[in-house]
Short mmCIF file of C-alpha atoms and ligand atoms in Angstrom, two decimals:
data_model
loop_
_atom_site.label_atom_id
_atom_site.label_comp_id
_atom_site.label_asym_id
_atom_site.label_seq_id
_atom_site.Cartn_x
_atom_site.Cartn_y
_atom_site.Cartn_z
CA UNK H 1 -24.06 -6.00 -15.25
CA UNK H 2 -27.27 -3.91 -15.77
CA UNK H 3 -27.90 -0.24 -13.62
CA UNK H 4 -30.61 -1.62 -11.53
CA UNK H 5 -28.38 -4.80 -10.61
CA UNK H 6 -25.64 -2.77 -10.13
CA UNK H 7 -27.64 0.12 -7.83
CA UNK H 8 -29.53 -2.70 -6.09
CA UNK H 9 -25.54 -3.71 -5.04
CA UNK H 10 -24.30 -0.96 -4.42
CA UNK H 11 -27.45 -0.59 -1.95
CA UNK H 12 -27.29 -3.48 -0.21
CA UNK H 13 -23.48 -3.48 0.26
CA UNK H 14 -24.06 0.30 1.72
CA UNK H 15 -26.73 -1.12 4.05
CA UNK H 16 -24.75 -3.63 5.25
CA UNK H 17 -22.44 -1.76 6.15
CA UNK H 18 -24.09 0.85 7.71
CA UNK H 19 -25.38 -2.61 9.75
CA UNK H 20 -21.69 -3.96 10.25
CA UNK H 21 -20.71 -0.59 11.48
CA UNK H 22 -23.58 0.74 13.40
CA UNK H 23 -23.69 -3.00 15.59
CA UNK H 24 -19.81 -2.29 16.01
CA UNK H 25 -20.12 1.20 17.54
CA UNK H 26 -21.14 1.16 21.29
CA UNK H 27 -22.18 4.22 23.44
CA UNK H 28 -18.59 3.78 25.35
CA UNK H 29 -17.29 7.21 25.94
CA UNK H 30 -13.94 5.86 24.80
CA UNK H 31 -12.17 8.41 22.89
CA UNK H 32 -11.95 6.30 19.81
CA UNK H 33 -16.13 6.28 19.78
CA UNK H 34 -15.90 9.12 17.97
CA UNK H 35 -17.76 9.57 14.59
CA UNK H 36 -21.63 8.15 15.31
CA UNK H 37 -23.09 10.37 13.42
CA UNK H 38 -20.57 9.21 10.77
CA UNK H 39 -21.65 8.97 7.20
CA UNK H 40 -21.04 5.37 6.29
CA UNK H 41 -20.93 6.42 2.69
CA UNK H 42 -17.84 4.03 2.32
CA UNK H 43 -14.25 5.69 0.41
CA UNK H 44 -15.30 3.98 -3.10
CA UNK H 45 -18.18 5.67 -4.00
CA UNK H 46 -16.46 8.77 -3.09
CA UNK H 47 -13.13 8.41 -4.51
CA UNK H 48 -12.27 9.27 -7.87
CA UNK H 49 -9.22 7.40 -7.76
CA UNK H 50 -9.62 3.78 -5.99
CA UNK H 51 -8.81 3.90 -2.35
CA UNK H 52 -7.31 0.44 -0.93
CA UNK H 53 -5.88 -1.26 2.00
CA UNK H 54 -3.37 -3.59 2.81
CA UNK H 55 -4.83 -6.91 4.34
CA UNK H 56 -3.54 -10.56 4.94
CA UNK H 57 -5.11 -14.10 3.71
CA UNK H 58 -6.22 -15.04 7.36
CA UNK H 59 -8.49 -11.29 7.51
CA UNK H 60 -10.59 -13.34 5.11
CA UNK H 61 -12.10 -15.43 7.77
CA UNK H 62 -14.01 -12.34 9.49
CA UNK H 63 -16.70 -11.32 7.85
CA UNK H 64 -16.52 -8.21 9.90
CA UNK H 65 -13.71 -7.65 8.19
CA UNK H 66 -14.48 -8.73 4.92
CA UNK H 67 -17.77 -6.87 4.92
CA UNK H 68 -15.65 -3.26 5.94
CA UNK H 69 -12.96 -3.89 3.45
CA UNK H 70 -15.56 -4.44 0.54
CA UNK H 71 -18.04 -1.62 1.93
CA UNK H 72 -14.91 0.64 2.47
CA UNK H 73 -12.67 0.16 -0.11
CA UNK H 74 -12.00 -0.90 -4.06
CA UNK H 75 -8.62 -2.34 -4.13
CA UNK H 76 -6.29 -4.61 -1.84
CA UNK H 77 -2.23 -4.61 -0.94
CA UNK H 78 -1.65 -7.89 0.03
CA UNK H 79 0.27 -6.71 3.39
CA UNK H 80 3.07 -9.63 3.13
CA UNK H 81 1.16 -12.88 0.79
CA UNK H 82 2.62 -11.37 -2.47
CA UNK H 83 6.18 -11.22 -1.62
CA UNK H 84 8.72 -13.54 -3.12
CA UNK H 85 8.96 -15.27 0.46
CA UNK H 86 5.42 -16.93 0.62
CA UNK H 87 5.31 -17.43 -3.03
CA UNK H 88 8.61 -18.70 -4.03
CA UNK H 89 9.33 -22.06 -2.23
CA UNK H 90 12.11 -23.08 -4.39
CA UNK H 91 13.31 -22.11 -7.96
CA UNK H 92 10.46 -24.33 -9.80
CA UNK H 93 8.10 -24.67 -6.52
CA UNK H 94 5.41 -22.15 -5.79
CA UNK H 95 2.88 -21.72 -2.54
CA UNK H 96 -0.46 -19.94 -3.92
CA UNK H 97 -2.58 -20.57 -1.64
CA UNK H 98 -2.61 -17.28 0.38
CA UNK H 99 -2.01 -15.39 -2.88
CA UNK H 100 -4.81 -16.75 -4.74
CA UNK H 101 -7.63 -16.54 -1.68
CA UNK H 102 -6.49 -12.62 -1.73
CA UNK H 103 -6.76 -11.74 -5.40
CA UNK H 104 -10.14 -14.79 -5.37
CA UNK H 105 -11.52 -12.52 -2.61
CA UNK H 106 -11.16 -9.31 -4.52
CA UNK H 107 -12.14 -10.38 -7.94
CA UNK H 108 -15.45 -11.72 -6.91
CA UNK H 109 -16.04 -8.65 -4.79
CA UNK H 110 -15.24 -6.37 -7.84
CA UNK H 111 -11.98 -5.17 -6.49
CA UNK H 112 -8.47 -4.61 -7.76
CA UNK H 113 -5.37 -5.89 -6.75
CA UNK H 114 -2.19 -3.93 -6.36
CA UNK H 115 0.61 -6.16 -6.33
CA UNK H 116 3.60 -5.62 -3.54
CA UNK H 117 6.29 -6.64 -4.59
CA UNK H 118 8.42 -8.53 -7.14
CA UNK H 119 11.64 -7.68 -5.75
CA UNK H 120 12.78 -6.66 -1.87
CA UNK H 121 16.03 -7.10 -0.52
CA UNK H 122 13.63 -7.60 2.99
CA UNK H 123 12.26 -10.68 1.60
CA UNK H 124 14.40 -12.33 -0.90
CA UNK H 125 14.26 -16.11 -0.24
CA UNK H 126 17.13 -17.76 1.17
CA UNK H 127 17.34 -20.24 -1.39
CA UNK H 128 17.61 -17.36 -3.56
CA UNK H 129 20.74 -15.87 -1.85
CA UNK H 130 22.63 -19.16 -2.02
CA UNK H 131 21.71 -19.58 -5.48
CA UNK H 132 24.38 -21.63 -6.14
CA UNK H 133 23.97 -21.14 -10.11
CA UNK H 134 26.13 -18.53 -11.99
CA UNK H 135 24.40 -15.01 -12.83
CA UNK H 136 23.20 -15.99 -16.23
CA UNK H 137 21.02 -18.54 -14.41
CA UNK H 138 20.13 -16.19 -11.74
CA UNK H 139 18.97 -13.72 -13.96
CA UNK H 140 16.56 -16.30 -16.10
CA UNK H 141 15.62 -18.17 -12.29
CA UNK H 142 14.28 -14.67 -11.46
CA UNK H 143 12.93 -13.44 -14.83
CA UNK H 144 11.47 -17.03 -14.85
CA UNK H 145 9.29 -15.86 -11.41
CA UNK H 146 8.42 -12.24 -12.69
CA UNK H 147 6.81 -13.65 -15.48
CA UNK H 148 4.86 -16.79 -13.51
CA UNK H 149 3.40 -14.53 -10.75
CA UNK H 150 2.37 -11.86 -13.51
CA UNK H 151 1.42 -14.08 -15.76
CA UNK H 152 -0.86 -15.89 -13.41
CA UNK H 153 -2.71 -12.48 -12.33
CA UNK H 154 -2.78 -10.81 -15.36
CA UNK H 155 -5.81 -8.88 -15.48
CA UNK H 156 -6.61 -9.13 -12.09
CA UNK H 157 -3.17 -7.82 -10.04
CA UNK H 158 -3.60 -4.23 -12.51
CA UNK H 159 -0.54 -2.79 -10.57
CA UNK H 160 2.81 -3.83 -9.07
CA UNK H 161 5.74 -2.97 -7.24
CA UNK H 162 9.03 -3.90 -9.65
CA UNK H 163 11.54 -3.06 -7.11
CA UNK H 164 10.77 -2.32 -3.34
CA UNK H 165 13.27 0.30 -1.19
CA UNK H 166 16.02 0.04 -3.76
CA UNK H 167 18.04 2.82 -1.82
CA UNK H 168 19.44 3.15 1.33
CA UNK H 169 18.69 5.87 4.32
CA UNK H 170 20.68 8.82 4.55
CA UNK H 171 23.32 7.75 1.92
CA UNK H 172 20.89 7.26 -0.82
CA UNK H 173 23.01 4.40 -1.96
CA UNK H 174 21.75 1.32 -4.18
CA UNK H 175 21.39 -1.26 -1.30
CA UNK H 176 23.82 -4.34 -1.91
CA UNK H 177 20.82 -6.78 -2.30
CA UNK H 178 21.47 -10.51 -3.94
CA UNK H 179 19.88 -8.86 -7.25
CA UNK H 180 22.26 -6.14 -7.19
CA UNK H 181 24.92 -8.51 -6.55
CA UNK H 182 23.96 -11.03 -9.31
CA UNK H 183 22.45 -9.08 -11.75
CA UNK H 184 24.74 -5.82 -11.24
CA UNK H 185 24.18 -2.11 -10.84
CA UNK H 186 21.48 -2.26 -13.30
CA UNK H 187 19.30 -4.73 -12.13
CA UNK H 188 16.54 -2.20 -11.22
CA UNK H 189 16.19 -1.58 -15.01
CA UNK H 190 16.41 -5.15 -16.17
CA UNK H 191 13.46 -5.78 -13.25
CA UNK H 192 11.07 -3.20 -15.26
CA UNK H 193 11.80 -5.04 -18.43
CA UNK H 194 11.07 -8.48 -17.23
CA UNK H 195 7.89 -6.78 -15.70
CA UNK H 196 6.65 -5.42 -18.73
CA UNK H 197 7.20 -8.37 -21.18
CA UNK H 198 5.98 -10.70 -18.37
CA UNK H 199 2.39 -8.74 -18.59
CA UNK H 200 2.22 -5.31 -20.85
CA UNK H 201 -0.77 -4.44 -19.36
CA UNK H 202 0.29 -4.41 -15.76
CA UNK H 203 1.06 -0.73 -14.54
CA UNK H 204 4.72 -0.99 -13.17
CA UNK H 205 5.74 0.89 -10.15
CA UNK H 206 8.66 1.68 -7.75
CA UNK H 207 8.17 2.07 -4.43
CA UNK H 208 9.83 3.25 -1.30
CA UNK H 209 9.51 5.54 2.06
CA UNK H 210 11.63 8.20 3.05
CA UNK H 211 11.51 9.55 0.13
CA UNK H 212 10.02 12.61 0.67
CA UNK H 213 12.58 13.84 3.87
CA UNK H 214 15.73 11.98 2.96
CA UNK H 215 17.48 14.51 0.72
CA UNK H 216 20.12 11.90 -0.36
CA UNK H 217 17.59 9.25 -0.86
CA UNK H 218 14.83 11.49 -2.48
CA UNK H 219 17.79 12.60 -5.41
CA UNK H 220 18.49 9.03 -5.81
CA UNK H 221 15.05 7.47 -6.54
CA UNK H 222 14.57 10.47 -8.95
CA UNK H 223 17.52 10.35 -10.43
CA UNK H 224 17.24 6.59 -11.45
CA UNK H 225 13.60 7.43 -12.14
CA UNK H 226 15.20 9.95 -14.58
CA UNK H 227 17.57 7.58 -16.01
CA UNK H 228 15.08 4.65 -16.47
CA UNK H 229 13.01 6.97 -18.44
CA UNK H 230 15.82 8.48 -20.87
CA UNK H 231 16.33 5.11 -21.52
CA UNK H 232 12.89 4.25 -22.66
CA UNK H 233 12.89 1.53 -19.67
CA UNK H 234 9.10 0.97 -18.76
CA UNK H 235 8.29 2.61 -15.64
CA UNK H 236 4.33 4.00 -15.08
CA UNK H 237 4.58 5.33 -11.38
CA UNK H 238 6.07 5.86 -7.62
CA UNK H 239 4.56 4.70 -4.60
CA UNK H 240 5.24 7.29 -1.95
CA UNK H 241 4.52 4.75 1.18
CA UNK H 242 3.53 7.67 3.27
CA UNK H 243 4.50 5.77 6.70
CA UNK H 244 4.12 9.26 8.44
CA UNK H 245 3.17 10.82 12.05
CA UNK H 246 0.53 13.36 12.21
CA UNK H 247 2.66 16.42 11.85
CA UNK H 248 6.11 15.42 9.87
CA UNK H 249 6.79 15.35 7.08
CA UNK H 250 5.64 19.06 6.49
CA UNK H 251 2.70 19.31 4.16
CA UNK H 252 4.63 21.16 1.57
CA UNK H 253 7.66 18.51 1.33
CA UNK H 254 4.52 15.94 0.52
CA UNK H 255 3.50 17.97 -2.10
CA UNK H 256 6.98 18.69 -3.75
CA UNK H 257 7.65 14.92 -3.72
CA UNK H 258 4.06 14.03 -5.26
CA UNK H 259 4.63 17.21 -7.84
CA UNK H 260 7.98 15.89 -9.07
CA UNK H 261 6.28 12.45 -9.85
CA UNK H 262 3.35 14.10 -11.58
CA UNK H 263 5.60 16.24 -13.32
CA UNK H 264 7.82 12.92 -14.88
CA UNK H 265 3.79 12.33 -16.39
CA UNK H 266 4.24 9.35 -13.80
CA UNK H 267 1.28 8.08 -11.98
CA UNK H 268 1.02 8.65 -7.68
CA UNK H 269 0.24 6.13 -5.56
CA UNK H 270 -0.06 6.63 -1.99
CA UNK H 271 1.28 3.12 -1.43
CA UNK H 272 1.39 2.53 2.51
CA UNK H 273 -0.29 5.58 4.64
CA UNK H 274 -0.44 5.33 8.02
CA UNK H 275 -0.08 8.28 10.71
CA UNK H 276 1.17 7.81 13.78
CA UNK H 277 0.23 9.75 16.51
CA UNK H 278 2.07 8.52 19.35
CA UNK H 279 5.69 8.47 17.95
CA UNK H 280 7.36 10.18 21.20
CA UNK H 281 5.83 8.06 23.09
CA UNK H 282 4.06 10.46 25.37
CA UNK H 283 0.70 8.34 24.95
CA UNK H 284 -0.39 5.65 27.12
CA UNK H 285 -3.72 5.80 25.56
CA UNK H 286 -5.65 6.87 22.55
CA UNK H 287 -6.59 10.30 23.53
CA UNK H 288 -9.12 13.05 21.50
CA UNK H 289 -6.70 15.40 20.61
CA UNK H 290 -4.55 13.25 19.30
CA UNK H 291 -7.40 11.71 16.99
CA UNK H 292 -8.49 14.97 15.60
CA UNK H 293 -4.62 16.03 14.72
CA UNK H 294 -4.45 12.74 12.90
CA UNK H 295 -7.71 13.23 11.13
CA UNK H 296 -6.28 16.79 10.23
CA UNK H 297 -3.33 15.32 8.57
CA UNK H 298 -4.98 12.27 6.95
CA UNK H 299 -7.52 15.63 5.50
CA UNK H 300 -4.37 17.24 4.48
CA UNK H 301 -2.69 14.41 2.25
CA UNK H 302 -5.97 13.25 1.05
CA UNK H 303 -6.45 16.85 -0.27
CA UNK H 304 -3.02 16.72 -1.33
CA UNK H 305 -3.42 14.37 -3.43
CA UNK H 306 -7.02 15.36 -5.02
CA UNK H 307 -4.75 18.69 -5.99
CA UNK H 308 -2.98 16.51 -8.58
CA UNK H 309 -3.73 16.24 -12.19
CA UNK H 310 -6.27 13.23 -12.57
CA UNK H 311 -4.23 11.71 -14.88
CA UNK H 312 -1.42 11.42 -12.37
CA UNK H 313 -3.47 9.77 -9.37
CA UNK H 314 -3.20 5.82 -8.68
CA UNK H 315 -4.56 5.77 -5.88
CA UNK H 316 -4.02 6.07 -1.90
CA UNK H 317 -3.87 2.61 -0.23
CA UNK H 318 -4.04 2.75 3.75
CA UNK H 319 -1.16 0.12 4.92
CA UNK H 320 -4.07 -2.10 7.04
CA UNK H 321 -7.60 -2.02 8.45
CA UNK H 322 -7.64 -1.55 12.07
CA UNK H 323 -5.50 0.14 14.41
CA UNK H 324 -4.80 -3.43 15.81
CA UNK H 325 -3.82 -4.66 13.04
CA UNK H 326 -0.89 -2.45 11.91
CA UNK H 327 2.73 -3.27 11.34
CA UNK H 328 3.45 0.01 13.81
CA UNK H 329 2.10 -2.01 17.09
CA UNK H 330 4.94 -3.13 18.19
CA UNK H 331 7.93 -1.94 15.90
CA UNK H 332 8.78 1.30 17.46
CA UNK H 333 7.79 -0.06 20.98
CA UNK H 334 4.92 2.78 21.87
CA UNK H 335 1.46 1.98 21.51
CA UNK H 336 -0.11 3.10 18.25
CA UNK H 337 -3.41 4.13 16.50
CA UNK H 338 -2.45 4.85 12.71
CA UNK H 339 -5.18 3.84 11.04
CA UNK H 340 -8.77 4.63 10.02
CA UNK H 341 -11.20 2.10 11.75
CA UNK H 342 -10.20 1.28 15.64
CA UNK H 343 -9.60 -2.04 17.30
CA UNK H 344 -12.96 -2.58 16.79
CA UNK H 345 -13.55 -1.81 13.31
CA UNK H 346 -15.59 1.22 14.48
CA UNK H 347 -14.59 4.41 11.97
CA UNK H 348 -12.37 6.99 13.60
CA UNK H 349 -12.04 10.43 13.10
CA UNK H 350 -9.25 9.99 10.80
CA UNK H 351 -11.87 8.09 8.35
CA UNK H 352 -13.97 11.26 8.58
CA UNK H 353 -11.15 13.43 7.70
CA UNK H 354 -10.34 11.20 5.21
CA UNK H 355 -14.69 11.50 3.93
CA UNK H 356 -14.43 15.16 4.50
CA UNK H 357 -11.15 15.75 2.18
CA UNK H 358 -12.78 13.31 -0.60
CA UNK H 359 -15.95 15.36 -0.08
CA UNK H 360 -14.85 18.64 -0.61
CA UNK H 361 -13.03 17.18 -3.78
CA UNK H 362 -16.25 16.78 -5.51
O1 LIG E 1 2.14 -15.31 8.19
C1 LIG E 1 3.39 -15.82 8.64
C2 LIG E 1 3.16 -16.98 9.57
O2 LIG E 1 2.52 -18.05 8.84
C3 LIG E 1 4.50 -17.45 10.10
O3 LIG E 1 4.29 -18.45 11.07
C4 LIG E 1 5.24 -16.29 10.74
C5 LIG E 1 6.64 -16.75 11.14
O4 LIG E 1 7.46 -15.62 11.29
O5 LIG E 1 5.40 -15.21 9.77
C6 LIG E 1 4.17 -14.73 9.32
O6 LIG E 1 4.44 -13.77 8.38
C7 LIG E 1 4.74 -12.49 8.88
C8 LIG E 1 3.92 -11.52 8.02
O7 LIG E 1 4.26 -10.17 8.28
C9 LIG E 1 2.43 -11.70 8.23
O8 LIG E 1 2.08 -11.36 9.53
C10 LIG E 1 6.23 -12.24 8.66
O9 LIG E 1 6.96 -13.01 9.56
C11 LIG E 1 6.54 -10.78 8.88
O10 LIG E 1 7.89 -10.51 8.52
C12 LIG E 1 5.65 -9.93 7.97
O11 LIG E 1 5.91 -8.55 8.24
C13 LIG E 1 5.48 -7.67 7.17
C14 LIG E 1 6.73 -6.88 6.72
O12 LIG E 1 6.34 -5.92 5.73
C15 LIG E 1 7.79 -7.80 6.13
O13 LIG E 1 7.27 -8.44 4.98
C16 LIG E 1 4.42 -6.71 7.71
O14 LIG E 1 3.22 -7.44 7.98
C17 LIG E 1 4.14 -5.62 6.70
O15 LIG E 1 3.28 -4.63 7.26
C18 LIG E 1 5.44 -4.94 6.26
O16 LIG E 1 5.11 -4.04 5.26
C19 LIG E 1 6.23 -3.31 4.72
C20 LIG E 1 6.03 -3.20 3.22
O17 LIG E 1 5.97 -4.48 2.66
C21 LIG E 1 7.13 -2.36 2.60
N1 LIG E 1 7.18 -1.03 3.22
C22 LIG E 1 7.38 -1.08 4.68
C23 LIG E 1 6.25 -1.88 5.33
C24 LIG E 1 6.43 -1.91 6.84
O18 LIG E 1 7.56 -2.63 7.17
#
């Protein structure tokens, strides 16, 4: 691609979105209408390190959306379309479809794809946990999946999760999930492997949350991180998920946690951040001050991160679009706004923070 193609794009996909996002925000004096004279400068071309968000197949029908996301950001999560449970109908029987329109969408909008995840006890299909075959033949039924999904999106899925939330709350114990149970205590290990033969040039990561305020859980990830690296077992990074409200974890616990990945010479992704801002549930409404402490703290990790060595940094992916569209809605049963762009897709003053903290980077 020549300069003046590539300027000419990068134009036109800036004007359009300074279109998408200046028909999107109104003159309502709702407290989320908050950043017009926002620069609409999009994450990308600020970003050092790509910036992505988690989306789903069916986001692919808005243009709105798909306009944002491609204006905004240079990578995509898939938020639950990657996961053995769409994928993996049966032990030879695969369903692409939503897989393949995600990493379509990004490839011929010159983004990456990070993919989430090869192996979570949360979504381990039920066929697979009456696998009725004995462990030898689990091990090769799974090893036989690794390597089709990778293989398939080699070169285009850069990144992926190995193992999801291996460990549990509080106790730090290895969960007892069907891989643990079939494939034994060191299935995490034998997961990297199949990983890395599957597609060498895939980055290979382990993610989890709670990991930065769960003491017992915290010393377990690193010391298996630890252990997987005496071993010479491929690992290249941690996703900290980041699902955090705007003022815990402290600052400085965030920044042990992403120094003792760095410090491993392992890569930092900020896998899933969202901030809640309404966790006591004290909020019946989106209010000001809460939008400016949340745009403090998204400023904060952001700057956080940028403090890392550049070798270390993956990448910060925000876990959705639109406040609307976030996993938080409805699980802790308060109403939420964790996310950059309101129900609207109008940028909020978290996105600024997040512009400001990239700015002063530079
Ligand atoms: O799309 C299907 C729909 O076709 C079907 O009719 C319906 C029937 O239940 O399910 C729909 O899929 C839902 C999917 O989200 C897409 O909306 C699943 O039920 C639902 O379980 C799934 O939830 C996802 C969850 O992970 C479990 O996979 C959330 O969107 C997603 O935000 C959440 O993300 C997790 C990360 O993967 C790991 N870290 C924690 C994070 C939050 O839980």
């Amino acid at each position: 691609m020549n300069n003046k193609y590539s300027t000419n794009k990068i134009y036109i996909q800036q004007l359009i979105l300074v279109l998408i996002l200046a028909m999107g925000c109104s003159s309502s004096t709702d407290a989320n209408e908050d950043t017009d004279e926002l620069g609409f400068v999009g994450l990308k071309t600020l970003a050092d390190h790509p910036v992505g968000v988690a989306i789903q197949a069916r986001h692919l029908d808005s243009s709105q959306r798909t306009d944002l996301i491609t204006g905004v950001f240079d990578r995509i999560s898939a938020e639950y379309e990657m996961k053995p449970v769409p994928i993996w109908t049966g032990p030879d029987s695969y369903n692409w479809a939503a897989s393949d329109a995600l990493v379509d969408f990004a490839g011929s909008n010159g983004m990456t794809v990070h993919g989430h995840t090869l192996a979570w006890h949360q979504t381990t299909p039920s066929w697979l946990a009456g696998f009725s075959g004995d462990d030898t033949a689990f091990e090769a039924v799974v090893e036989d999946y690794i390597s089709t999904v990778m293989q398939r999106y080699a070169g285009r899925v850069v990144s992926w999760d190995v193992v999801n939330e291996a460990f549990a709350d509080a106790s730090g114990q290895l969960r007892n999930s069907i891989y643990r149970q079939r494939m034994g205590d060191d299935y995490i290990a034998k997961l990297f492997e199949m990983a890395r033969t599957a597609d060498p040039n895939a980055l290979l990561f382990y993610n989890d949350y709670g990991t930065i305020w769960d003491a017992n859980k915290r010393n377990a990830m690193f010391a298996m991180i630890d252990d997987l690296q005496a071993r010479g077992v491929p690992i290249d990074g941690v996703g900290l998920q980041m699902h955090i409200t705007y003022d815990f974890p402290t600052m400085d616990a965030i920044i042990a946690t992403m120094d003792a990945i760095a410090e491993r010479g392992l890569l930092v992704h900020i896998s899933e951040l969202d901030v809640r801002i309404n966790a006591l549930g004290d909020l019946t409404a989106f209010t000001r001050e809460r939008g400016e402490l949340q745009a403090e703290r998204i400023r904060d990790v952001v700057a956080a991160y940028n403090q890392l060595p550049a070798e270390q940094q993956f990448g910060i992916t925000m876990w959705g679009l639109a406040d609307s569209d976030s996993w938080l809605i409805n699980f802790w049963g308060n109403p939420e706004w964790p996310l950059l762009f309101n129900d609207r897709f109008n940028p909020k003053l978290a996105y600024e923070g997040f512009v400001e903290a990239l700015e002063a980077a530079q």
